Amino acid sequence: MSKKDYYVVTRPQGGWAVKKEGSQRASAVTGTQKESIEIGKDLAKKSQGELIIQGKDHKFREKNSYGNDPRNIKG
């Protein structure tokens, strides 16, 4: 399976969406950021990609890697 990154983003209509990198359509739409993060985390783990989370201020606030991280970081 190829690595795919997923984004948790706000929606103009309200709520939150999980979008796969390069895709126009959302993989999931939820009412809360927490729900979108859980769904995005599962999808990123399955694809061994990353989950990038957008805050309410539309700035990306967090990035988590679930794949083969090239950096050697303990902990």
mmCIF file of N, CA, C and O in Angstrom:
data_model
loop_
_atom_site.group_PDB
_atom_site.id
_atom_site.type_symbol
_atom_site.label_atom_id
_atom_site.label_comp_id
_atom_site.label_asym_id
_atom_site.label_seq_id
_atom_site.Cartn_x
_atom_site.Cartn_y
_atom_site.Cartn_z
ATOM 1 N N MET A 1 0.847 -1.189 0.000
ATOM 2 C CA MET A 1 0.000 0.000 0.000
ATOM 3 C C MET A 1 0.883 1.239 0.000
ATOM 4 O O MET A 1 1.854 1.318 0.731
ATOM 5 N N SER A 2 0.539 2.211 -0.807
ATOM 6 C CA SER A 2 1.335 3.429 -0.862
ATOM 7 C C SER A 2 0.973 4.346 0.295
ATOM 8 O O SER A 2 -0.157 4.358 0.779
ATOM 9 N N LYS A 3 1.957 5.120 0.729
ATOM 10 C CA LYS A 3 1.767 6.040 1.840
ATOM 11 C C LYS A 3 0.852 7.182 1.416
ATOM 12 O O LYS A 3 1.046 7.782 0.374
ATOM 13 N N LYS A 4 -0.125 7.456 2.218
ATOM 14 C CA LYS A 4 -1.030 8.579 1.980
ATOM 15 C C LYS A 4 -1.146 9.380 3.270
ATOM 16 O O LYS A 4 -1.271 8.827 4.348
ATOM 17 N N ASP A 5 -1.122 10.688 3.141
ATOM 18 C CA ASP A 5 -1.307 11.570 4.279
ATOM 19 C C ASP A 5 -2.760 12.005 4.344
ATOM 20 O O ASP A 5 -3.423 12.161 3.315
ATOM 21 N N TYR A 6 -3.240 12.205 5.548
ATOM 22 C CA TYR A 6 -4.614 12.641 5.778
ATOM 23 C C TYR A 6 -4.606 13.942 6.568
ATOM 24 O O TYR A 6 -3.730 14.173 7.401
ATOM 25 N N TYR A 7 -5.594 14.780 6.295
ATOM 26 C CA TYR A 7 -5.724 16.077 6.941
ATOM 27 C C TYR A 7 -7.066 16.168 7.648
ATOM 28 O O TYR A 7 -8.088 15.776 7.086
ATOM 29 N N VAL A 8 -7.054 16.720 8.863
ATOM 30 C CA VAL A 8 -8.290 17.066 9.569
ATOM 31 C C VAL A 8 -8.437 18.569 9.396
ATOM 32 O O VAL A 8 -7.570 19.345 9.820
ATOM 33 N N VAL A 9 -9.514 18.978 8.728
ATOM 34 C CA VAL A 9 -9.703 20.392 8.391
ATOM 35 C C VAL A 9 -11.112 20.857 8.744
ATOM 36 O O VAL A 9 -12.046 20.064 8.805
ATOM 37 N N THR A 10 -11.237 22.185 8.942
ATOM 38 C CA THR A 10 -12.559 22.757 9.181
ATOM 39 C C THR A 10 -13.311 22.837 7.858
ATOM 40 O O THR A 10 -12.707 22.884 6.795
ATOM 41 N N ARG A 11 -14.628 22.830 7.942
ATOM 42 C CA ARG A 11 -15.472 22.934 6.749
ATOM 43 C C ARG A 11 -16.160 24.294 6.743
ATOM 44 O O ARG A 11 -16.608 24.761 7.785
ATOM 45 N N PRO A 12 -16.269 24.928 5.596
ATOM 46 C CA PRO A 12 -16.954 26.223 5.519
ATOM 47 C C PRO A 12 -18.413 26.135 5.989
ATOM 48 O O PRO A 12 -18.944 27.084 6.552
ATOM 49 N N GLN A 13 -19.036 24.986 5.774
ATOM 50 C CA GLN A 13 -20.439 24.790 6.164
ATOM 51 C C GLN A 13 -20.570 24.456 7.649
ATOM 52 O O GLN A 13 -21.660 24.279 8.156
ATOM 53 N N GLY A 14 -19.452 24.313 8.342
ATOM 54 C CA GLY A 14 -19.457 23.917 9.748
ATOM 55 C C GLY A 14 -19.023 22.472 9.883
ATOM 56 O O GLY A 14 -19.115 21.687 8.943
ATOM 57 N N GLY A 15 -18.517 22.136 11.033
ATOM 58 C CA GLY A 15 -18.047 20.782 11.274
ATOM 59 C C GLY A 15 -16.615 20.591 10.799
ATOM 60 O O GLY A 15 -15.898 21.547 10.499
ATOM 61 N N TRP A 16 -16.224 19.324 10.714
ATOM 62 C CA TRP A 16 -14.850 18.958 10.396
ATOM 63 C C TRP A 16 -14.837 17.862 9.338
ATOM 64 O O TRP A 16 -15.790 17.101 9.223
ATOM 65 N N ALA A 17 -13.743 17.799 8.586
ATOM 66 C CA ALA A 17 -13.613 16.783 7.544
ATOM 67 C C ALA A 17 -12.240 16.130 7.621
ATOM 68 O O ALA A 17 -11.265 16.748 8.047
ATOM 69 N N VAL A 18 -12.187 14.877 7.184
ATOM 70 C CA VAL A 18 -10.926 14.152 7.019
ATOM 71 C C VAL A 18 -10.725 14.016 5.518
ATOM 72 O O VAL A 18 -11.583 13.473 4.827
ATOM 73 N N LYS A 19 -9.601 14.557 5.024
ATOM 74 C CA LYS A 19 -9.338 14.518 3.585
ATOM 75 C C LYS A 19 -8.003 13.832 3.316
ATOM 76 O O LYS A 19 -7.027 14.097 4.004
ATOM 77 N N LYS A 20 -8.001 12.981 2.307
ATOM 78 C CA LYS A 20 -6.774 12.338 1.872
ATOM 79 C C LYS A 20 -6.024 13.302 0.965
ATOM 80 O O LYS A 20 -6.632 14.019 0.164
ATOM 81 N N GLU A 21 -4.710 13.328 1.103
ATOM 82 C CA GLU A 21 -3.887 14.212 0.273
ATOM 83 C C GLU A 21 -4.167 13.971 -1.206
ATOM 84 O O GLU A 21 -4.201 12.836 -1.663
ATOM 85 N N GLY A 22 -4.423 15.055 -1.939
ATOM 86 C CA GLY A 22 -4.673 14.976 -3.365
ATOM 87 C C GLY A 22 -6.114 14.694 -3.738
ATOM 88 O O GLY A 22 -6.467 14.663 -4.907
ATOM 89 N N SER A 23 -6.980 14.505 -2.752
ATOM 90 C CA SER A 23 -8.375 14.190 -3.022
ATOM 91 C C SER A 23 -9.247 15.429 -2.820
ATOM 92 O O SER A 23 -9.034 16.209 -1.894
ATOM 93 N N GLN A 24 -10.226 15.612 -3.685
ATOM 94 C CA GLN A 24 -11.156 16.730 -3.561
ATOM 95 C C GLN A 24 -12.260 16.439 -2.547
ATOM 96 O O GLN A 24 -12.721 17.324 -1.852
ATOM 97 N N ARG A 25 -12.672 15.176 -2.500
ATOM 98 C CA ARG A 25 -13.767 14.774 -1.601
ATOM 99 C C ARG A 25 -13.240 14.361 -0.242
ATOM 100 O O ARG A 25 -12.150 13.809 -0.122
ATOM 101 N N ALA A 26 -14.033 14.599 0.769
ATOM 102 C CA ALA A 26 -13.669 14.203 2.124
ATOM 103 C C ALA A 26 -13.861 12.700 2.304
ATOM 104 O O ALA A 26 -14.816 12.120 1.783
ATOM 105 N N SER A 27 -12.952 12.092 3.042
ATOM 106 C CA SER A 27 -13.092 10.682 3.403
ATOM 107 C C SER A 27 -14.159 10.522 4.475
ATOM 108 O O SER A 27 -14.818 9.484 4.556
ATOM 109 N N ALA A 28 -14.309 11.555 5.314
ATOM 110 C CA ALA A 28 -15.320 11.537 6.369
ATOM 111 C C ALA A 28 -15.657 12.979 6.746
ATOM 112 O O ALA A 28 -14.813 13.865 6.650
ATOM 113 N N VAL A 29 -16.884 13.191 7.186
ATOM 114 C CA VAL A 29 -17.343 14.489 7.678
ATOM 115 C C VAL A 29 -17.967 14.248 9.043
ATOM 116 O O VAL A 29 -18.789 13.343 9.206
ATOM 117 N N THR A 30 -17.561 15.058 10.041
ATOM 118 C CA THR A 30 -18.064 14.878 11.397
ATOM 119 C C THR A 30 -18.463 16.225 11.993
ATOM 120 O O THR A 30 -18.117 17.280 11.451
ATOM 121 N N GLY A 31 -19.109 16.152 13.124
ATOM 122 C CA GLY A 31 -19.522 17.367 13.812
ATOM 123 C C GLY A 31 -18.447 17.939 14.719
ATOM 124 O O GLY A 31 -18.464 19.125 15.032
ATOM 125 N N THR A 32 -17.491 17.084 15.132
ATOM 126 C CA THR A 32 -16.454 17.558 16.042
ATOM 127 C C THR A 32 -15.064 17.218 15.528
ATOM 128 O O THR A 32 -14.874 16.263 14.772
ATOM 129 N N GLN A 33 -14.112 18.014 15.964
ATOM 130 C CA GLN A 33 -12.719 17.777 15.590
ATOM 131 C C GLN A 33 -12.238 16.444 16.170
ATOM 132 O O GLN A 33 -11.509 15.706 15.513
ATOM 133 N N LYS A 34 -12.650 16.142 17.376
ATOM 134 C CA LYS A 34 -12.232 14.904 18.038
ATOM 135 C C LYS A 34 -12.629 13.674 17.220
ATOM 136 O O LYS A 34 -11.826 12.758 17.035
ATOM 137 N N GLU A 35 -13.851 13.662 16.701
ATOM 138 C CA GLU A 35 -14.301 12.541 15.866
ATOM 139 C C GLU A 35 -13.457 12.424 14.593
ATOM 140 O O GLU A 35 -13.058 11.327 14.202
ATOM 141 N N SER A 36 -13.179 13.570 13.976
ATOM 142 C CA SER A 36 -12.375 13.562 12.754
ATOM 143 C C SER A 36 -10.952 13.084 13.029
ATOM 144 O O SER A 36 -10.360 12.373 12.216
ATOM 145 N N ILE A 37 -10.390 13.464 14.164
ATOM 146 C CA ILE A 37 -9.036 13.028 14.516
ATOM 147 C C ILE A 37 -8.987 11.513 14.675
ATOM 148 O O ILE A 37 -8.062 10.857 14.183
ATOM 149 N N GLU A 38 -9.975 10.931 15.335
ATOM 150 C CA GLU A 38 -10.003 9.478 15.523
ATOM 151 C C GLU A 38 -10.090 8.742 14.181
ATOM 152 O O GLU A 38 -9.380 7.769 13.940
ATOM 153 N N ILE A 39 -10.953 9.217 13.305
ATOM 154 C CA ILE A 39 -11.100 8.602 11.979
ATOM 155 C C ILE A 39 -9.808 8.783 11.176
ATOM 156 O O ILE A 39 -9.303 7.838 10.563
ATOM 157 N N GLY A 40 -9.271 10.000 11.195
ATOM 158 C CA GLY A 40 -8.033 10.288 10.470
ATOM 159 C C GLY A 40 -6.870 9.460 10.967
ATOM 160 O O GLY A 40 -6.033 8.995 10.183
ATOM 161 N N LYS A 41 -6.808 9.253 12.277
ATOM 162 C CA LYS A 41 -5.742 8.445 12.873
ATOM 163 C C LYS A 41 -5.807 7.010 12.351
ATOM 164 O O LYS A 41 -4.785 6.431 11.973
ATOM 165 N N ASP A 42 -6.989 6.440 12.314
ATOM 166 C CA ASP A 42 -7.161 5.075 11.800
ATOM 167 C C ASP A 42 -6.750 4.978 10.332
ATOM 168 O O ASP A 42 -6.059 4.046 9.933
ATOM 169 N N LEU A 43 -7.174 5.947 9.527
ATOM 170 C CA LEU A 43 -6.842 5.936 8.096
ATOM 171 C C LEU A 43 -5.336 6.111 7.878
ATOM 172 O O LEU A 43 -4.745 5.431 7.035
ATOM 173 N N ALA A 44 -4.711 7.006 8.637
ATOM 174 C CA ALA A 44 -3.269 7.232 8.506
ATOM 175 C C ALA A 44 -2.477 5.996 8.935
ATOM 176 O O ALA A 44 -1.468 5.656 8.314
ATOM 177 N N LYS A 45 -2.939 5.314 9.971
ATOM 178 C CA LYS A 45 -2.260 4.090 10.414
ATOM 179 C C LYS A 45 -2.343 3.008 9.340
ATOM 180 O O LYS A 45 -1.358 2.331 9.060
ATOM 181 N N LYS A 46 -3.517 2.856 8.735
ATOM 182 C CA LYS A 46 -3.704 1.833 7.694
ATOM 183 C C LYS A 46 -2.827 2.104 6.479
ATOM 184 O O LYS A 46 -2.342 1.179 5.844
ATOM 185 N N SER A 47 -2.632 3.386 6.147
ATOM 186 C CA SER A 47 -1.834 3.726 4.963
ATOM 187 C C SER A 47 -0.371 3.991 5.314
ATOM 188 O O SER A 47 0.419 4.291 4.433
ATOM 189 N N GLN A 48 -0.037 3.901 6.602
ATOM 190 C CA GLN A 48 1.307 4.190 7.105
ATOM 191 C C GLN A 48 1.749 5.590 6.682
ATOM 192 O O GLN A 48 2.868 5.807 6.247
ATOM 193 N N GLY A 49 0.833 6.528 6.805
ATOM 194 C CA GLY A 49 1.090 7.907 6.420
ATOM 195 C C GLY A 49 1.130 8.827 7.621
ATOM 196 O O GLY A 49 1.450 8.409 8.730
ATOM 197 N N GLU A 50 0.781 10.073 7.388
ATOM 198 C CA GLU A 50 0.772 11.077 8.444
ATOM 199 C C GLU A 50 -0.621 11.673 8.580
ATOM 200 O O GLU A 50 -1.394 11.691 7.625
ATOM 201 N N LEU A 51 -0.901 12.160 9.786
ATOM 202 C CA LEU A 51 -2.139 12.876 10.060
ATOM 203 C C LEU A 51 -1.767 14.303 10.419
ATOM 204 O O LEU A 51 -1.011 14.528 11.368
ATOM 205 N N ILE A 52 -2.270 15.259 9.655
ATOM 206 C CA ILE A 52 -2.003 16.668 9.879
ATOM 207 C C ILE A 52 -3.313 17.302 10.331
ATOM 208 O O ILE A 52 -4.334 17.187 9.645
ATOM 209 N N ILE A 53 -3.279 17.977 11.487
ATOM 210 C CA ILE A 53 -4.502 18.491 12.109
ATOM 211 C C ILE A 53 -4.521 20.018 12.062
ATOM 212 O O ILE A 53 -3.577 20.670 12.493
ATOM 213 N N GLN A 54 -5.624 20.550 11.548
ATOM 214 C CA GLN A 54 -5.833 21.990 11.469
ATOM 215 C C GLN A 54 -6.599 22.444 12.701
ATOM 216 O O GLN A 54 -7.541 21.791 13.136
ATOM 217 N N GLY A 55 -6.202 23.582 13.265
ATOM 218 C CA GLY A 55 -6.905 24.151 14.402
ATOM 219 C C GLY A 55 -8.080 24.995 13.958
ATOM 220 O O GLY A 55 -8.306 25.222 12.769
ATOM 221 N N LYS A 56 -8.837 25.496 14.919
ATOM 222 C CA LYS A 56 -9.987 26.346 14.616
ATOM 223 C C LYS A 56 -9.572 27.640 13.926
ATOM 224 O O LYS A 56 -10.359 28.248 13.224
ATOM 225 N N ASP A 57 -8.311 28.044 14.125
ATOM 226 C CA ASP A 57 -7.797 29.270 13.505
ATOM 227 C C ASP A 57 -7.281 29.021 12.086
ATOM 228 O O ASP A 57 -6.678 29.895 11.477
ATOM 229 N N HIS A 58 -7.501 27.815 11.560
ATOM 230 C CA HIS A 58 -7.121 27.393 10.211
ATOM 231 C C HIS A 58 -5.612 27.188 10.034
ATOM 232 O O HIS A 58 -5.152 26.963 8.931
ATOM 233 N N LYS A 59 -4.845 27.256 11.116
ATOM 234 C CA LYS A 59 -3.411 26.974 11.054
ATOM 235 C C LYS A 59 -3.205 25.518 11.455
ATOM 236 O O LYS A 59 -3.888 25.012 12.344
ATOM 237 N N PHE A 60 -2.261 24.868 10.777
ATOM 238 C CA PHE A 60 -1.992 23.482 11.126
ATOM 239 C C PHE A 60 -1.239 23.442 12.448
ATOM 240 O O PHE A 60 -0.216 24.091 12.615
ATOM 241 N N ARG A 61 -1.786 22.692 13.403
ATOM 242 C CA ARG A 61 -1.259 22.718 14.763
ATOM 243 C C ARG A 61 -0.530 21.451 15.182
ATOM 244 O O ARG A 61 0.179 21.452 16.173
ATOM 245 N N GLU A 62 -0.734 20.363 14.455
ATOM 246 C CA GLU A 62 -0.154 19.089 14.883
ATOM 247 C C GLU A 62 0.055 18.176 13.689
ATOM 248 O O GLU A 62 -0.713 18.203 12.734
ATOM 249 N N LYS A 63 1.111 17.350 13.765
ATOM 250 C CA LYS A 63 1.417 16.409 12.701
ATOM 251 C C LYS A 63 1.920 15.124 13.349
ATOM 252 O O LYS A 63 2.853 15.162 14.148
ATOM 253 N N ASN A 64 1.275 14.005 13.024
ATOM 254 C CA ASN A 64 1.649 12.719 13.599
ATOM 255 C C ASN A 64 1.958 11.719 12.495
ATOM 256 O O ASN A 64 1.187 11.580 11.554
ATOM 257 N N SER A 65 3.069 11.013 12.648
ATOM 258 C CA SER A 65 3.488 10.025 11.663
ATOM 259 C C SER A 65 3.139 8.626 12.154
ATOM 260 O O SER A 65 3.418 8.283 13.302
ATOM 261 N N TYR A 66 2.538 7.826 11.281
ATOM 262 C CA TYR A 66 2.157 6.459 11.632
ATOM 263 C C TYR A 66 2.825 5.443 10.721
ATOM 264 O O TYR A 66 2.421 4.306 10.667
ATOM 265 N N GLY A 67 3.842 5.876 10.034
ATOM 266 C CA GLY A 67 4.510 4.980 9.100
ATOM 267 C C GLY A 67 5.946 4.756 9.476
ATOM 268 O O GLY A 67 6.323 4.792 10.644
ATOM 269 N N ASN A 68 6.737 4.570 8.477
ATOM 270 C CA ASN A 68 8.155 4.324 8.635
ATOM 271 C C ASN A 68 8.849 5.673 8.727
ATOM 272 O O ASN A 68 9.221 6.264 7.729
ATOM 273 N N ASP A 69 9.031 6.188 9.945
ATOM 274 C CA ASP A 69 9.626 7.496 10.141
ATOM 275 C C ASP A 69 11.132 7.439 9.896
ATOM 276 O O ASP A 69 11.831 6.674 10.539
ATOM 277 N N PRO A 70 11.651 8.237 8.959
ATOM 278 C CA PRO A 70 13.068 8.179 8.632
ATOM 279 C C PRO A 70 13.979 8.718 9.722
ATOM 280 O O PRO A 70 15.163 8.431 9.741
ATOM 281 N N ARG A 71 13.440 9.501 10.653
ATOM 282 C CA ARG A 71 14.261 10.049 11.723
ATOM 283 C C ARG A 71 14.365 9.052 12.867
ATOM 284 O O ARG A 71 13.405 8.365 13.194
ATOM 285 N N ASN A 72 15.514 8.988 13.486
ATOM 286 C CA ASN A 72 15.743 8.067 14.593
ATOM 287 C C ASN A 72 15.541 8.820 15.904
ATOM 288 O O ASN A 72 16.467 9.405 16.444
ATOM 289 N N ILE A 73 14.319 8.821 16.398
ATOM 290 C CA ILE A 73 13.979 9.536 17.612
ATOM 291 C C ILE A 73 13.544 8.529 18.670
ATOM 292 O O ILE A 73 12.656 7.711 18.441
ATOM 293 N N LYS A 74 14.169 8.604 19.829
ATOM 294 C CA LYS A 74 13.791 7.717 20.919
ATOM 295 C C LYS A 74 12.599 8.278 21.654
ATOM 296 O O LYS A 74 12.472 9.475 21.820
ATOM 297 N N GLY A 75 11.741 7.356 22.149
ATOM 298 C CA GLY A 75 10.630 7.780 22.991
ATOM 299 C C GLY A 75 9.342 7.858 22.345
ATOM 300 O O GLY A 75 8.779 7.796 21.449
#
